[in-house]
């Protein structure tokens, strides 16, 4: 059957023309397709933002965002307290982008747009890294008050102090061992037979913090890792893309990372996530170099990444790349890589066996946390309706902590699947795998600034979003890309950053104040009832080396038993201060309704 091929004359009445007067039908089709993809992405952003607003109303309406006794509901409380303005911003971004995609010219671009994007693309990586290091270092002190809010953060610092002392485990003095179960922080294991403490996580991140603590700079750990991530991302873009795309998309990827509130705020915290991002980017850069020394180092970096605190984040990131190597029949390197990874995995399995041997049954808080390997296995199941409800909230949370335009260009980048290169496709698969995998974990993330389970693949997200923006730019919609990026940057710097910093600081402040009050208490022992304040158990933090005073004892049950004051060393029995709910309320901690009465 004969096919009909349109002639040039058939296009001419409708096609835009180039400067030389020639038809540009193909360019018109590309521009229209790009505009259509942007409009689809805009609608997706609008829907996700609207879903987040509805979900927020639901959790407020059913009461799970309020301080609840014996509840790990901080995920819902943070969502209810902080996310409304950013969910509305996401809705407005989607609506405004949908309109702009129709109104933006189909060809050409104002010179100021090209000049602005060119200036963004020329941001030196070293200058951006210094800016991130400075900003996050200041934020560690000012926004985070120099503390690790969550017990995940405290556990890493706890183990770091043990490592810095030249030990693997910390010995609890004999006179305190009878009360050690009630003095043990969450996510730290106490082994009663040996009378020692050791954190329940894998050790590499704690070892990193220990190295910094030797220079009295443990508080700078994540700031340095964040700065290194900036340099590594720039190095990755130079390997990933060529020509004009390297300059334009590389600059945009760096800009999207720098504008991410999640990237900056989490880098002020004590979470291991900045280390995951940094090592994943280092792994990717070595993989892209593809020379003998780099490929020899790739699996060793991977083993370190597996052992940061939990092996899952790096495994999800690296798996698509390793499967591609296998499909490409690079059997020699794959055998070497597999041997190194296997040896590392066995080593980390042995470490987990070591830290969990002799502790008895895990307490409820540890078992509930999917970051602890045992807790993760406990919570792994097929998702129910409520799990999908929470996963939708988590997806909205991920986007509300990025610069608004990322919610547009990331879907556009994913929609360009057929034009993506092998590495870009592997980045997309790794990002999707991380989101899908955690959909199978019935527990929510708990504490976190943004959706922290996707933080290790934040590099994937900004690279794919930059590729999406570049796709739209190359289609002839330079003006649309320039205006969206510049508007998003202005809103992020003037609105999102300040508001996120204020929200975070105000939430951390009362807990920092409570820890400061405890540390300055003249008593030898401070007793805290976990049921007297919301997350009151998080106040039970002790120096693993027993150098600091006062010692803190929790009054809550451990394996069904409460502490007996008669077990205190005789020298301190008359020097005990029991913190009351009224004292904690004056400090500013949330108090349960029944406690107030």
Coordinates of C-alpha atoms in Angstrom, one line a residue:
X1 CA 0.0 0.0 0.0
X2 CA 1.5 3.3 -1.0
X3 CA 2.1 5.9 1.7
X4 CA 1.6 9.6 1.3
X5 CA 4.5 11.9 2.1
X6 CA 3.5 15.6 2.7
X7 CA 5.3 18.0 0.5
X8 CA 7.1 21.2 1.6
X9 CA 4.3 23.3 0.2
X10 CA 1.8 21.5 2.3
X11 CA 3.7 22.6 5.5
X12 CA 4.4 26.2 4.4
X13 CA 1.0 27.8 5.2
X14 CA 1.2 26.6 8.8
X15 CA 4.9 26.2 9.7
X16 CA 6.9 28.9 11.4
X17 CA 9.9 30.1 9.4
X18 CA 13.5 30.5 10.3
X19 CA 15.5 33.7 9.8
X20 CA 16.3 32.6 6.2
X21 CA 12.6 32.1 5.4
X22 CA 12.8 28.3 5.2
X23 CA 10.0 26.2 6.8
X24 CA 10.6 24.9 10.3
X25 CA 7.9 22.2 10.5
X26 CA 10.1 19.8 12.4
X27 CA 11.1 22.5 14.9
X28 CA 7.4 23.4 15.3
X29 CA 6.5 19.7 16.1
X30 CA 9.4 19.5 18.6
X31 CA 8.4 22.7 20.3
X32 CA 4.7 21.6 20.5
X33 CA 5.8 18.2 21.9
X34 CA 8.0 19.9 24.5
X35 CA 5.1 22.3 25.5
X36 CA 2.8 19.3 25.8
X37 CA 5.2 17.5 28.1
X38 CA 5.6 20.6 30.3
X39 CA 1.8 20.9 30.5
X40 CA 1.5 17.3 31.6
X41 CA 4.2 17.8 34.2
X42 CA 2.5 21.0 35.4
X43 CA -0.8 19.0 35.9
X44 CA 1.1 16.3 37.8
X45 CA 2.6 18.9 40.1
X46 CA -0.8 20.5 40.6
X47 CA -2.3 17.1 41.4
X48 CA 0.5 16.1 43.8
X49 CA 0.2 19.4 45.6
X50 CA -3.5 19.2 45.9
X51 CA -3.3 15.6 47.2
X52 CA -0.8 16.8 49.8
X53 CA -3.2 19.5 51.0
X54 CA -6.1 17.0 51.2
X55 CA -3.8 14.5 53.1
X56 CA -2.8 17.2 55.5
X57 CA -6.4 18.0 56.3
X58 CA -7.1 14.3 56.8
X59 CA -4.3 13.8 59.3
X60 CA -5.3 16.9 61.2
X61 CA -8.9 15.8 61.1
X62 CA -8.3 12.3 62.5
X63 CA -5.9 13.7 65.2
X64 CA -2.8 11.8 64.3
X65 CA -0.8 15.1 64.0
X66 CA -1.2 15.9 67.7
X67 CA 1.2 14.7 70.5
X68 CA 0.0 11.2 71.3
X69 CA 1.2 9.1 74.1
X70 CA 3.5 6.2 73.0
X71 CA 3.3 7.3 69.4
X72 CA 6.0 7.8 66.7
X73 CA 3.8 10.3 64.8
X74 CA 6.3 13.0 64.3
X75 CA 6.1 12.5 60.5
X76 CA 2.4 13.6 60.6
X77 CA 3.0 16.5 63.0
X78 CA 5.8 18.0 61.0
X79 CA 3.7 17.6 57.9
X80 CA 0.7 19.3 59.5
X81 CA 2.8 22.1 61.0
X82 CA 5.1 23.0 58.1
X83 CA 3.9 21.9 54.7
X84 CA 0.7 23.9 53.9
X85 CA 2.4 27.0 52.3
X86 CA 4.7 24.8 50.2
X87 CA 1.9 22.6 49.0
X88 CA 0.0 25.7 47.9
X89 CA 3.2 26.9 46.2
X90 CA 3.4 23.6 44.4
X91 CA -0.2 23.9 43.2
X92 CA 0.4 27.5 42.1
X93 CA 3.6 26.4 40.3
X94 CA 1.7 23.7 38.4
X95 CA -1.1 26.1 37.4
X96 CA 1.3 29.0 36.4
X97 CA 3.5 26.6 34.4
X98 CA 0.5 25.2 32.6
X99 CA -0.5 28.7 31.5
X100 CA 3.1 29.7 30.7
X101 CA 3.6 26.7 28.5
X102 CA 0.7 27.9 26.3
X103 CA 1.7 31.6 26.3
X104 CA 5.5 31.2 25.8
X105 CA 6.7 31.9 22.3
X106 CA 7.3 28.8 20.1
X107 CA 10.7 30.0 18.9
X108 CA 13.3 32.5 19.8
X109 CA 14.3 33.8 23.2
X110 CA 15.0 37.2 24.8
X111 CA 18.7 37.9 25.1
X112 CA 18.3 38.4 28.9
X113 CA 17.0 34.8 29.2
X114 CA 20.0 33.3 27.4
X115 CA 22.4 35.6 29.3
X116 CA 20.8 34.6 32.7
X117 CA 21.0 30.9 31.9
X118 CA 24.6 31.3 30.7
X119 CA 25.6 33.0 34.0
X120 CA 24.0 30.1 35.9
X121 CA 25.9 27.6 33.9
X122 CA 29.1 29.3 34.7
X123 CA 28.8 29.0 38.4
X124 CA 32.2 27.6 39.5
X125 CA 31.8 24.4 41.5
X126 CA 34.4 25.4 44.0
X127 CA 32.6 28.7 44.7
X128 CA 29.3 26.9 45.1
X129 CA 30.9 24.3 47.4
X130 CA 32.4 27.1 49.6
X131 CA 29.0 28.8 49.8
X132 CA 27.3 25.5 50.8
X133 CA 30.0 24.8 53.4
X134 CA 29.6 28.2 55.0
X135 CA 25.8 28.3 54.9
X136 CA 25.4 24.8 56.4
X137 CA 28.0 25.3 59.0
X138 CA 26.2 28.4 60.2
X139 CA 22.9 26.6 60.1
X140 CA 24.3 23.7 62.1
X141 CA 24.7 26.2 65.0
X142 CA 21.9 28.6 64.4
X143 CA 19.1 26.5 62.9
X144 CA 19.9 23.1 64.5
X145 CA 21.3 24.6 67.8
X146 CA 24.3 22.2 67.5
X147 CA 22.2 19.1 68.4
X148 CA 21.0 16.0 66.6
X149 CA 17.3 16.2 67.0
X150 CA 16.4 12.6 66.2
X151 CA 17.9 9.6 67.9
X152 CA 19.2 8.4 64.5
X153 CA 21.5 11.4 64.6
X154 CA 22.4 10.9 68.2
X155 CA 23.2 7.2 67.7
X156 CA 25.8 8.1 65.0
X157 CA 27.4 10.8 67.3
X158 CA 27.3 8.3 70.2
X159 CA 29.2 5.7 68.3
X160 CA 31.6 8.3 66.8
X161 CA 32.7 9.3 70.4
X162 CA 33.4 5.6 71.1
X163 CA 35.5 5.2 67.9
X164 CA 37.3 8.5 68.6
X165 CA 38.4 7.0 72.0
X166 CA 40.0 4.1 70.2
X167 CA 37.3 1.6 71.1
X168 CA 34.6 -0.3 69.3
X169 CA 32.3 -0.6 72.3
X170 CA 32.0 1.5 75.4
X171 CA 32.2 -0.2 78.8
X172 CA 29.6 0.8 81.3
X173 CA 31.0 1.1 84.8
X174 CA 30.1 -1.7 87.1
X175 CA 28.2 0.4 89.5
X176 CA 25.9 1.7 86.8
X177 CA 25.2 -1.6 85.0
X178 CA 22.0 -2.5 87.0
X179 CA 20.4 0.7 85.6
X180 CA 22.1 0.6 82.1
X181 CA 18.9 -0.5 80.3
X182 CA 17.2 2.7 81.4
X183 CA 20.2 4.8 80.6
X184 CA 20.6 3.4 77.0
X185 CA 19.6 5.8 74.2
X186 CA 17.3 4.7 71.4
X187 CA 19.2 2.9 68.6
X188 CA 22.0 2.0 71.0
X189 CA 22.4 -1.6 72.1
X190 CA 23.4 -2.5 75.7
X191 CA 25.0 -6.0 76.1
X192 CA 24.4 -7.0 79.7
X193 CA 26.8 -9.9 79.7
X194 CA 29.7 -7.8 78.7
X195 CA 28.4 -4.5 80.2
X196 CA 29.0 -2.5 77.0
X197 CA 27.2 -0.1 74.7
X198 CA 27.4 -0.1 70.9
X199 CA 25.2 1.7 68.3
X200 CA 22.8 -0.6 66.3
X201 CA 23.7 0.9 62.9
X202 CA 26.5 0.0 60.5
X203 CA 29.6 1.9 61.4
X204 CA 31.0 3.9 58.4
X205 CA 29.2 7.1 59.0
X206 CA 30.0 7.1 62.7
X207 CA 33.6 6.5 61.7
X208 CA 33.5 9.6 59.5
X209 CA 32.2 11.7 62.4
X210 CA 34.9 10.2 64.6
X211 CA 37.6 11.4 62.2
X212 CA 36.2 14.9 62.4
X213 CA 35.8 14.8 66.2
X214 CA 39.6 14.1 66.5
X215 CA 40.0 17.6 65.1
X216 CA 37.2 18.9 67.4
X217 CA 35.0 19.5 64.3
X218 CA 32.4 16.7 64.4
X219 CA 29.7 19.3 63.9
X220 CA 31.2 20.1 60.4
X221 CA 30.9 16.5 59.1
X222 CA 27.8 17.0 57.0
X223 CA 28.8 20.5 55.9
X224 CA 32.0 19.1 54.4
X225 CA 30.2 16.1 52.8
X226 CA 27.6 18.5 51.3
X227 CA 30.4 20.7 49.8
X228 CA 32.1 17.6 48.4
X229 CA 28.7 16.5 46.9
X230 CA 28.6 19.8 45.0
X231 CA 32.1 19.3 43.5
X232 CA 31.3 15.7 42.6
X233 CA 28.0 16.6 41.0
X234 CA 29.8 19.1 38.8
X235 CA 32.4 16.4 37.9
X236 CA 29.6 14.0 37.0
X237 CA 28.0 16.4 34.6
X238 CA 31.3 16.9 32.8
X239 CA 31.5 13.2 32.2
X240 CA 27.8 12.6 31.5
X241 CA 27.1 15.3 28.9
X242 CA 29.0 16.8 26.0
X243 CA 29.0 20.2 24.2
X244 CA 26.3 22.7 24.9
X245 CA 24.3 20.3 27.0
X246 CA 27.3 19.8 29.4
X247 CA 27.4 23.6 30.0
X248 CA 23.6 24.2 30.2
X249 CA 22.3 21.1 31.8
X250 CA 25.3 20.8 34.0
X251 CA 24.8 24.3 35.3
X252 CA 21.1 23.7 35.9
X253 CA 21.8 20.4 37.8
X254 CA 24.1 22.2 40.1
X255 CA 21.6 25.1 40.6
X256 CA 18.8 22.6 41.4
X257 CA 21.0 21.0 44.1
X258 CA 22.1 24.3 45.6
X259 CA 18.4 25.5 45.7
X260 CA 17.2 22.4 47.4
X261 CA 16.0 23.2 51.0
X262 CA 16.3 19.5 51.8
X263 CA 19.9 19.4 50.7
X264 CA 20.8 22.5 52.8
X265 CA 18.8 21.7 55.9
X266 CA 19.7 18.0 56.1
X267 CA 23.4 19.0 55.7
X268 CA 23.0 21.0 58.9
X269 CA 21.8 18.0 60.7
X270 CA 23.5 14.8 62.0
X271 CA 21.8 12.4 59.6
X272 CA 23.9 10.0 57.6
X273 CA 22.0 11.0 54.4
X274 CA 24.6 13.6 53.2
X275 CA 27.2 10.8 53.4
X276 CA 25.0 8.5 51.2
X277 CA 24.6 11.3 48.6
X278 CA 28.3 12.1 48.6
X279 CA 29.5 8.5 48.2
X280 CA 26.8 7.7 45.6
X281 CA 28.1 10.7 43.5
X282 CA 31.7 9.6 44.1
X283 CA 30.8 6.1 42.9
X284 CA 29.0 7.5 39.8
X285 CA 31.9 9.8 38.9
X286 CA 34.4 6.9 39.1
X287 CA 32.0 4.7 37.1
X288 CA 31.7 7.4 34.4
X289 CA 35.5 7.7 34.1
X290 CA 35.6 4.1 33.1
X291 CA 39.4 3.8 33.2
X292 CA 41.2 0.9 35.0
X293 CA 42.1 2.8 38.2
X294 CA 38.6 4.2 38.6
X295 CA 36.8 1.0 37.9
X296 CA 39.1 -0.8 40.4
X297 CA 37.9 1.7 43.1
X298 CA 34.2 1.6 42.3
X299 CA 33.2 -1.5 44.3
X300 CA 35.4 -0.3 47.3
X301 CA 33.5 3.0 47.4
X302 CA 30.3 0.9 47.1
X303 CA 31.3 -1.2 50.1
X304 CA 31.8 1.9 52.2
X305 CA 28.5 3.2 51.0
X306 CA 26.8 -0.1 52.0
X307 CA 28.2 0.3 55.5
X308 CA 27.3 3.9 56.2
X309 CA 24.3 3.0 58.4
X310 CA 22.0 0.8 56.3
X311 CA 22.9 -1.0 53.0
X312 CA 19.6 -0.4 51.2
X313 CA 20.2 3.2 49.9
X314 CA 23.4 2.4 48.0
X315 CA 22.1 -0.9 46.8
X316 CA 19.1 0.7 45.2
X317 CA 21.3 3.4 43.6
X318 CA 23.9 1.1 42.2
X319 CA 21.8 -1.9 41.1
X320 CA 20.7 -0.5 37.7
X321 CA 24.3 0.3 36.7
X322 CA 25.6 -3.1 37.8
X323 CA 22.8 -4.9 35.9
X324 CA 23.8 -2.9 32.8
X325 CA 27.4 -3.9 33.1
X326 CA 26.2 -7.5 33.3
X327 CA 24.1 -7.0 30.2
X328 CA 27.1 -5.5 28.4
X329 CA 28.9 -8.8 29.1
X330 CA 31.8 -7.2 31.0
X331 CA 32.2 -10.4 32.9
X332 CA 35.8 -9.8 34.1
X333 CA 35.0 -6.5 35.8
X334 CA 31.7 -7.8 37.1
X335 CA 33.4 -10.8 38.7
X336 CA 35.9 -8.5 40.4
X337 CA 33.1 -6.1 41.5
X338 CA 30.9 -8.9 42.7
X339 CA 33.7 -10.4 44.8
X340 CA 34.5 -7.1 46.5
X341 CA 30.8 -6.3 47.1
X342 CA 30.2 -9.9 48.4
X343 CA 33.2 -9.7 50.8
X344 CA 32.0 -6.3 52.0
X345 CA 28.4 -7.5 52.5
X346 CA 29.6 -10.5 54.5
X347 CA 31.7 -8.1 56.6
X348 CA 28.8 -5.8 57.3
X349 CA 26.6 -8.8 58.1
X350 CA 29.1 -9.9 60.6
X351 CA 29.2 -6.4 62.1
X352 CA 25.4 -6.5 62.6
X353 CA 25.7 -9.9 64.2
X354 CA 28.4 -8.5 66.5
X355 CA 26.4 -5.5 67.6
X356 CA 23.1 -7.3 68.1
X357 CA 24.5 -10.4 69.9
X358 CA 23.7 -10.6 73.6
X359 CA 21.2 -7.7 73.8
X360 CA 18.0 -9.6 74.3
X361 CA 14.8 -8.6 72.6
X362 CA 14.9 -5.2 70.8
X363 CA 12.9 -2.5 72.3
X364 CA 9.8 -1.2 70.5
X365 CA 11.4 2.0 69.2
X366 CA 14.3 0.1 67.6
X367 CA 12.1 -2.5 66.1
X368 CA 9.8 0.2 64.6
X369 CA 12.6 2.0 62.7
X370 CA 13.2 0.8 59.1
X371 CA 16.7 2.3 59.2
X372 CA 17.7 -0.5 61.6
X373 CA 18.0 -3.6 59.5
X374 CA 16.0 -5.7 61.9
X375 CA 13.3 -3.1 62.1
X376 CA 13.3 -2.8 58.4
X377 CA 12.6 -6.5 57.9
X378 CA 9.9 -6.3 60.5
X379 CA 8.1 -3.5 58.6
X380 CA 8.6 -4.9 55.1
X381 CA 5.2 -6.0 53.6
X382 CA 2.8 -5.5 50.7
X383 CA 1.5 -2.0 51.0
X384 CA -2.1 -1.5 52.2
X385 CA -4.3 1.5 51.6
X386 CA -2.9 3.5 54.5
X387 CA 0.7 2.8 53.3
X388 CA -0.1 4.2 49.9
X389 CA -1.8 7.2 51.5
X390 CA 1.5 7.9 53.4
X391 CA 3.6 7.2 50.3
X392 CA 1.6 9.9 48.5
X393 CA 2.4 12.3 51.3
X394 CA 6.0 11.4 51.1
X395 CA 6.1 12.1 47.4
X396 CA 4.6 15.5 47.9
X397 CA 7.1 16.1 50.8
X398 CA 10.0 15.3 48.5
X399 CA 8.9 18.0 46.0
X400 CA 8.0 20.7 48.5
X401 CA 11.5 20.6 49.9
X402 CA 13.0 21.3 46.4
X403 CA 13.0 24.4 44.4
X404 CA 9.5 24.5 42.8
X405 CA 10.5 24.1 39.2
X406 CA 12.1 20.6 39.9
X407 CA 8.5 19.3 40.2
X408 CA 8.1 20.3 36.5
X409 CA 11.4 19.4 34.9
X410 CA 11.9 16.0 36.7
X411 CA 8.8 14.5 35.1
X412 CA 9.7 16.1 31.8
X413 CA 13.1 14.4 32.0
X414 CA 11.5 11.1 32.7
X415 CA 9.1 11.5 29.8
X416 CA 12.1 11.9 27.5
X417 CA 12.9 8.2 28.2
X418 CA 13.5 7.3 24.5
X419 CA 16.1 10.0 24.1
X420 CA 17.9 9.3 27.4
X421 CA 21.3 7.7 27.3
X422 CA 22.1 4.5 29.2
X423 CA 23.5 6.3 32.3
X424 CA 20.5 8.6 32.4
X425 CA 18.1 5.7 32.2
X426 CA 20.0 4.0 35.0
X427 CA 19.6 7.1 37.1
X428 CA 15.9 7.1 36.4
X429 CA 15.5 3.4 37.3
X430 CA 17.5 4.0 40.6
X431 CA 15.2 6.9 41.5
X432 CA 12.1 4.9 40.8
X433 CA 13.4 1.9 42.6
X434 CA 14.1 3.9 45.7
X435 CA 10.5 5.3 45.8
X436 CA 8.9 1.9 45.0
X437 CA 11.0 0.1 47.5
X438 CA 10.1 2.3 50.4
X439 CA 6.5 2.0 49.4
X440 CA 6.8 -1.6 50.7
X441 CA 7.9 -0.4 54.2
X442 CA 4.8 0.0 56.3
X443 CA 6.4 2.5 58.7
X444 CA 6.7 6.2 57.7
X445 CA 10.1 7.9 57.9
X446 CA 9.5 9.5 61.3
X447 CA 11.9 12.5 61.8
X448 CA 13.3 14.1 58.7
X449 CA 13.6 17.3 56.7
X450 CA 12.0 16.5 53.4
X451 CA 11.5 12.9 52.4
X452 CA 14.9 11.6 53.6
X453 CA 14.5 8.1 52.1
X454 CA 15.0 9.7 48.7
X455 CA 17.9 11.9 49.8
X456 CA 20.6 9.3 48.7
X457 CA 19.2 9.6 45.1
X458 CA 18.8 13.4 45.2
X459 CA 21.7 13.5 42.7
X460 CA 19.6 11.4 40.3
X461 CA 16.7 13.7 40.6
X462 CA 18.6 16.9 39.9
X463 CA 20.5 15.4 37.0
X464 CA 17.2 14.1 35.4
X465 CA 15.5 17.5 36.0
X466 CA 18.4 19.3 34.4
X467 CA 18.1 17.0 31.4
X468 CA 14.3 17.7 31.2
X469 CA 15.0 21.4 31.2
X470 CA 17.6 21.0 28.5
X471 CA 15.1 19.0 26.4
X472 CA 12.6 21.9 26.6
X473 CA 15.4 24.4 25.9
X474 CA 16.7 22.5 22.8
X475 CA 13.2 22.3 21.4
X476 CA 13.1 26.1 21.0
X477 CA 11.4 27.0 24.3
X478 CA 14.3 28.8 25.8
X479 CA 12.2 31.6 27.1
X480 CA 9.9 29.2 29.0
X481 CA 12.9 27.4 30.6
X482 CA 14.6 30.7 31.5
X483 CA 11.5 32.3 33.1
X484 CA 10.6 29.1 35.0
X485 CA 14.1 28.6 36.4
X486 CA 14.6 32.3 37.3
X487 CA 11.2 32.6 39.0
X488 CA 11.8 29.4 40.9
X489 CA 15.2 30.6 42.1
X490 CA 13.8 33.9 43.3
X491 CA 10.9 32.3 45.2
X492 CA 13.3 29.7 46.7
X493 CA 15.8 32.3 48.0
X494 CA 13.4 34.9 49.2
X495 CA 10.6 32.7 50.5
X496 CA 11.4 29.0 50.8
X497 CA 14.8 29.2 52.4
X498 CA 13.9 31.7 55.1
X499 CA 10.6 30.0 56.0
X500 CA 12.1 26.5 56.1
X501 CA 14.9 27.8 58.3
X502 CA 12.5 29.4 60.7
X503 CA 10.2 26.3 60.8
X504 CA 13.1 24.0 61.5
X505 CA 14.7 26.2 64.1
X506 CA 11.4 26.7 66.0
X507 CA 10.8 23.0 66.1
X508 CA 14.3 22.1 67.2
X509 CA 14.6 24.9 69.8
X510 CA 12.6 23.4 72.7
X511 CA 14.4 20.1 72.5
X512 CA 17.8 21.8 72.4
X513 CA 16.7 23.9 75.4
X514 CA 15.6 20.8 77.3
X515 CA 19.0 19.1 76.6
X516 CA 20.8 22.2 77.7
X517 CA 18.8 22.3 80.9
X518 CA 19.6 18.7 81.6
X519 CA 23.3 19.2 80.9
X520 CA 23.5 22.1 83.3
X521 CA 21.6 20.5 86.1
X522 CA 23.7 20.4 89.3
X523 CA 22.3 17.0 90.3
X524 CA 24.3 13.9 89.7
X525 CA 21.3 12.1 88.1
X526 CA 18.4 13.5 86.1
X527 CA 15.3 11.2 85.8
X528 CA 13.0 11.7 82.8
X529 CA 9.6 10.1 82.4
X530 CA 9.2 9.4 78.7
X531 CA 5.4 9.7 79.1
X532 CA 5.7 13.2 80.6
X533 CA 6.3 14.9 77.2
X534 CA 6.0 14.1 73.5
X535 CA 9.2 12.2 72.5
X536 CA 10.4 12.6 76.1
X537 CA 12.4 9.4 75.7
X538 CA 14.7 11.2 73.3
X539 CA 16.0 13.2 76.3
X540 CA 17.7 10.0 77.6
X541 CA 21.2 10.7 76.2
X542 CA 24.3 9.8 78.1
X543 CA 28.0 10.1 77.4
X544 CA 29.2 6.7 76.2
X545 CA 32.5 7.2 78.1
X546 CA 30.8 8.3 81.3
X547 CA 32.7 11.5 81.4
X548 CA 29.8 13.9 81.6
X549 CA 27.5 14.7 84.5
X550 CA 24.6 14.4 85.1
X551 CA 23.7 10.9 84.1
X552 CA 20.2 10.6 82.6
X553 CA 17.8 7.8 83.5
X554 CA 14.5 7.1 81.8
X555 CA 11.6 6.1 84.0
X556 CA 9.7 4.2 81.4
X557 CA 9.4 0.4 81.3
X558 CA 12.1 -1.6 79.6
X559 CA 11.0 -5.1 78.8
X560 CA 8.2 -4.7 81.2
X561 CA 10.3 -3.4 84.2
X562 CA 10.8 0.1 85.6
X563 CA 14.0 1.3 87.2
X564 CA 14.5 0.8 90.9
X565 CA 16.0 3.9 92.6
X566 CA 17.7 1.6 95.1
X567 CA 20.0 0.3 92.3
X568 CA 21.6 3.8 92.0
X569 CA 25.2 4.0 93.3
X570 CA 25.1 5.0 97.0
X571 CA 27.2 8.2 96.2
X572 CA 24.4 9.7 94.0
X573 CA 21.2 8.4 95.6
X574 CA 20.6 11.8 97.3
X575 CA 21.5 13.8 94.2
X576 CA 18.6 12.9 91.8
X577 CA 16.4 15.4 90.1
X578 CA 13.2 14.1 88.5
X579 CA 12.1 16.4 85.7
X580 CA 8.4 17.0 85.9
X581 CA 6.0 17.6 83.1
X582 CA 5.5 21.2 84.3
X583 CA 9.3 21.8 84.0
X584 CA 9.3 20.4 80.5
X585 CA 6.3 22.4 79.5
X586 CA 8.0 25.6 80.7
X587 CA 10.9 24.8 78.4
X588 CA 8.5 24.5 75.5
X589 CA 8.2 20.8 74.9
X590 CA 4.8 19.5 73.7
X591 CA 3.0 18.0 76.6
X592 CA 0.2 15.4 76.3
X593 CA -3.3 16.6 77.1
X594 CA -3.8 14.1 79.9
X595 CA -0.5 15.2 81.4
X596 CA -1.6 18.8 81.5
X597 CA -4.8 17.8 83.4

